[in-house]
Amino acid sequence: MWGASRGWVAGPTLLGLLLALSVRSGGASKASAGLVTCGSVLKLLNTHHKVRLHSHDIKYGSGSGQQSVTGVEESDDANSYWRIRGGSEGGCPRGLPVRCGQAVRLTHVLTGKNLHTHHFPSPLSNNQEVSAFGEDGEGDDLDLWTVRCSGQHWEREASVRFQHVGTSVFLSVTGEQYGNPIRGQHEVHGMPSANAHNTWKAMEGIFIKPGADLSTGHDEL
């Protein structure tokens, strides 16, 4: 039912930063909380079901057969890091705050595949399948998600939604859980309407400051 595939390994600088992040204790103070910026690496929490957006080198055994995307309860899993990037034509310069209404790509750090959806049914709920697609961060137009939030920019303390540009569904979790080989992980899928199941919040991460390089300028949560 499920298949494994080889993933790519992120650059040593990025992996080193993620390792440093994983072993540091404590969190940032409220005073250091700000905006989510382009180029930042972060985890996303579904605020209703309390699971983090996750992927891994396990393919769906039905539907598209692409790399699966799930929700996990653990907060310390490195497979839950995603990088905020612009579309294929740019539009998201590193360090600039992400605007409400802006289209972005979410690239899975450890496999290099982009958050993706298309007209396949999801395995458990029969909603729209969400997968991870592409190679080394390059996929297609179905990798684009619009950040839906109030105000001008995506705030790290605020709940947001991600609406798919190509099919208009919202990135969602409704509680269905898989069996082996990913027992206990939650199905992530697309739903046609905005509701409590598709609100997300930025959690642990490395947030790039304006004009900064990933190796030098960042705030950690």
Short mmCIF file of C-alpha atoms in Angstrom, two decimals:
data_model
loop_
_atom_site.label_atom_id
_atom_site.label_comp_id
_atom_site.label_asym_id
_atom_site.label_seq_id
_atom_site.Cartn_x
_atom_site.Cartn_y
_atom_site.Cartn_z
CA MET A 1 0.00 0.00 0.00
CA TRP A 2 2.82 2.40 0.79
CA GLY A 3 6.15 2.86 -0.96
CA ALA A 4 9.42 4.48 0.07
CA SER A 5 11.54 6.71 -2.14
CA ARG A 6 14.93 8.28 -1.74
CA GLY A 7 14.89 11.91 -0.67
CA TRP A 8 17.48 14.65 -1.12
CA VAL A 9 19.62 15.98 1.71
CA ALA A 10 19.46 19.70 2.42
CA GLY A 11 22.66 21.75 2.38
CA PRO A 12 24.98 21.47 5.38
CA THR A 13 24.39 25.06 6.46
CA LEU A 14 20.63 24.60 6.70
CA LEU A 15 20.91 21.21 8.39
CA GLY A 16 23.37 22.65 10.90
CA LEU A 17 20.95 25.41 11.80
CA LEU A 18 18.10 22.94 12.21
CA LEU A 19 20.25 20.76 14.47
CA ALA A 20 21.16 23.76 16.60
CA LEU A 21 17.48 24.67 16.79
CA SER A 22 16.47 21.17 17.88
CA VAL A 23 18.90 21.05 20.81
CA ARG A 24 18.29 24.54 22.17
CA SER A 25 15.89 24.74 25.08
CA GLY A 26 13.18 27.29 25.67
CA GLY A 27 11.42 29.59 23.24
CA ALA A 28 11.55 33.17 22.14
CA SER A 29 10.01 35.85 24.28
CA LYS A 30 6.85 37.60 23.16
CA ALA A 31 8.95 40.68 22.46
CA SER A 32 10.89 38.81 19.76
CA ALA A 33 7.77 37.56 17.97
CA GLY A 34 7.13 39.31 14.67
CA LEU A 35 6.37 38.46 11.08
CA VAL A 36 6.90 35.38 8.96
CA THR A 37 9.41 36.23 6.23
CA CYS A 38 10.37 34.77 2.87
CA GLY A 39 13.14 32.19 3.11
CA SER A 40 12.27 31.28 6.69
CA VAL A 41 12.15 27.64 7.83
CA LEU A 42 9.32 26.76 10.20
CA LYS A 43 6.81 24.23 11.48
CA LEU A 44 3.08 24.78 11.03
CA LEU A 45 0.55 23.77 13.67
CA ASN A 46 -3.09 23.05 12.86
CA THR A 47 -4.68 25.01 15.67
CA HIS A 48 -7.81 22.83 15.94
CA HIS A 49 -6.29 19.35 15.87
CA LYS A 50 -2.89 20.30 17.39
CA VAL A 51 -0.78 18.51 14.79
CA ARG A 52 2.18 19.81 12.79
CA LEU A 53 2.35 19.64 9.00
CA HIS A 54 4.71 16.78 8.14
CA SER A 55 6.14 14.79 5.25
CA HIS A 56 8.60 11.93 4.77
CA ASP A 57 9.89 9.60 2.03
CA ILE A 58 6.77 7.40 2.07
CA LYS A 59 4.48 7.48 -0.96
CA TYR A 60 0.72 7.16 -1.04
CA GLY A 61 -0.42 3.67 -1.96
CA SER A 62 -3.42 5.10 -3.84
CA GLY A 63 -4.34 8.29 -5.66
CA SER A 64 -1.32 10.04 -7.17
CA GLY A 65 1.31 7.78 -5.58
CA GLN A 66 3.30 10.90 -4.70
CA GLN A 67 5.07 11.55 -1.39
CA SER A 68 2.57 11.63 1.45
CA VAL A 69 1.84 14.65 3.67
CA THR A 70 0.44 14.12 7.16
CA GLY A 71 -0.03 15.78 10.54
CA VAL A 72 1.96 14.66 13.60
CA GLU A 73 1.54 15.43 17.27
CA GLU A 74 5.27 15.42 18.05
CA SER A 75 6.89 18.85 18.19
CA ASP A 76 10.50 17.69 17.75
CA ASP A 77 10.35 15.82 14.42
CA ALA A 78 12.76 17.28 11.84
CA ASN A 79 10.48 16.05 9.03
CA SER A 80 8.03 18.82 9.97
CA TYR A 81 10.19 21.72 8.75
CA TRP A 82 9.05 23.69 5.70
CA ARG A 83 10.74 26.58 3.91
CA ILE A 84 8.76 29.60 2.67
CA ARG A 85 9.54 30.39 -0.97
CA GLY A 86 8.07 32.41 -3.80
CA GLY A 87 6.60 31.14 -7.05
CA SER A 88 8.61 30.00 -10.05
CA GLU A 89 9.11 33.64 -11.07
CA GLY A 90 10.28 34.77 -7.64
CA GLY A 91 8.18 37.37 -5.88
CA CYS A 92 9.33 36.47 -2.37
CA PRO A 93 12.76 38.04 -1.74
CA ARG A 94 14.54 36.52 1.23
CA GLY A 95 13.83 38.33 4.49
CA LEU A 96 10.78 40.30 3.34
CA PRO A 97 7.55 39.76 5.31
CA VAL A 98 4.99 37.51 3.64
CA ARG A 99 1.91 39.55 2.71
CA CYS A 100 -1.65 38.43 3.38
CA GLY A 101 -2.95 37.32 -0.02
CA GLN A 102 0.53 36.43 -1.32
CA ALA A 103 1.11 33.13 -3.15
CA VAL A 104 4.01 31.07 -1.79
CA ARG A 105 5.52 27.62 -2.06
CA LEU A 106 6.12 25.52 1.04
CA THR A 107 9.15 23.31 0.41
CA HIS A 108 9.77 20.31 2.66
CA VAL A 109 13.29 20.82 3.96
CA LEU A 110 14.52 17.23 4.18
CA THR A 111 13.16 15.94 0.86
CA GLY A 112 13.10 19.07 -1.31
CA LYS A 113 9.51 18.51 -2.43
CA ASN A 114 6.80 21.17 -2.46
CA LEU A 115 3.40 21.09 -0.76
CA HIS A 116 1.03 20.20 -3.60
CA THR A 117 -2.56 19.28 -4.30
CA HIS A 118 -4.56 18.12 -7.33
CA HIS A 119 -7.81 16.36 -8.22
CA PHE A 120 -7.17 13.02 -6.53
CA PRO A 121 -9.23 11.81 -3.56
CA SER A 122 -7.48 11.64 -0.21
CA PRO A 123 -7.05 8.09 1.16
CA LEU A 124 -9.19 8.30 4.31
CA SER A 125 -11.74 11.12 4.08
CA ASN A 126 -12.20 11.32 0.29
CA ASN A 127 -11.43 15.01 0.35
CA GLN A 128 -8.71 16.34 -2.01
CA GLU A 129 -5.32 14.67 -1.69
CA VAL A 130 -2.39 16.80 -0.51
CA SER A 131 1.06 15.52 -1.41
CA ALA A 132 4.69 16.62 -1.67
CA PHE A 133 5.87 16.97 -5.25
CA GLY A 134 8.89 18.01 -7.32
CA GLU A 135 12.64 17.66 -7.09
CA ASP A 136 15.08 19.96 -5.29
CA GLY A 137 12.34 22.52 -4.71
CA GLU A 138 11.17 22.65 -8.32
CA GLY A 139 7.67 21.41 -9.13
CA ASP A 140 4.81 23.04 -11.02
CA ASP A 141 2.00 25.60 -10.71
CA LEU A 142 0.02 23.28 -8.41
CA ASP A 143 2.59 23.98 -5.67
CA LEU A 144 1.29 27.51 -5.07
CA TRP A 145 -0.73 28.40 -1.95
CA THR A 146 -2.20 31.79 -1.06
CA VAL A 147 -1.70 32.91 2.54
CA ARG A 148 -5.09 34.00 3.88
CA CYS A 149 -4.79 36.20 6.95
CA SER A 150 -6.12 39.45 8.38
CA GLY A 151 -4.10 42.63 8.20
CA GLN A 152 -1.17 43.36 5.91
CA HIS A 153 1.34 40.61 6.74
CA TRP A 154 1.51 37.06 8.11
CA GLU A 155 2.12 37.46 11.84
CA ARG A 156 3.85 34.65 13.71
CA GLU A 157 1.33 34.78 16.56
CA ALA A 158 -1.73 34.80 14.29
CA SER A 159 -3.75 31.97 12.76
CA VAL A 160 -3.73 31.82 8.96
CA ARG A 161 -5.15 29.64 6.19
CA PHE A 162 -3.51 28.33 3.05
CA GLN A 163 -5.74 28.32 -0.02
CA HIS A 164 -4.53 26.45 -3.08
CA VAL A 165 -4.14 28.72 -6.10
CA GLY A 166 -5.02 26.10 -8.71
CA THR A 167 -8.02 24.38 -7.11
CA SER A 168 -9.16 26.84 -4.38
CA VAL A 169 -9.21 24.23 -1.58
CA PHE A 170 -7.91 25.00 1.92
CA LEU A 171 -5.13 23.01 3.58
CA SER A 172 -7.01 21.04 6.26
CA VAL A 173 -7.02 18.31 8.90
CA THR A 174 -10.22 16.65 10.11
CA GLY A 175 -8.88 13.99 12.47
CA GLU A 176 -8.64 10.78 10.41
CA GLN A 177 -5.57 8.74 11.38
CA TYR A 178 -3.49 6.26 9.37
CA GLY A 179 -2.48 2.74 10.29
CA ASN A 180 0.89 1.17 9.50
CA PRO A 181 3.48 2.19 8.39
CA ILE A 182 2.63 5.69 9.67
CA ARG A 183 0.30 4.69 12.49
CA GLY A 184 -1.24 7.57 14.39
CA GLN A 185 -0.37 10.26 11.84
CA HIS A 186 -3.30 12.39 10.68
CA GLU A 187 -4.51 12.80 7.14
CA VAL A 188 -3.90 16.24 5.62
CA HIS A 189 -6.16 17.15 2.70
CA GLY A 190 -7.86 19.98 0.87
CA MET A 191 -11.39 21.18 1.73
CA PRO A 192 -13.53 23.54 -0.39
CA SER A 193 -14.54 25.93 2.40
CA ALA A 194 -12.86 27.88 5.18
CA ASN A 195 -13.60 26.43 8.62
CA ALA A 196 -12.03 25.50 11.95
CA HIS A 197 -10.19 22.54 10.39
CA ASN A 198 -7.94 24.70 8.21
CA THR A 199 -6.36 27.28 10.52
CA TRP A 200 -2.60 27.10 11.03
CA LYS A 201 -0.01 28.90 13.13
CA ALA A 202 3.75 29.31 12.76
CA MET A 203 5.62 27.47 15.49
CA GLU A 204 9.27 26.42 15.84
CA GLY A 205 11.51 27.84 13.17
CA ILE A 206 14.31 29.99 11.83
CA PHE A 207 12.92 33.34 10.72
CA ILE A 208 15.05 35.33 8.27
CA LYS A 209 15.44 39.03 8.93
CA PRO A 210 15.25 41.55 6.07
CA GLY A 211 18.47 41.58 4.05
CA ALA A 212 19.94 38.69 6.03
CA ASP A 213 21.55 35.47 4.81
CA LEU A 214 20.18 32.19 6.18
CA SER A 215 23.52 31.40 7.82
CA THR A 216 23.76 34.68 9.71
CA GLY A 217 20.50 36.51 10.30
CA HIS A 218 17.58 34.75 11.94
CA ASP A 219 15.37 34.60 14.98
CA GLU A 220 14.59 31.25 16.57
CA LEU A 221 11.42 30.06 18.23
#
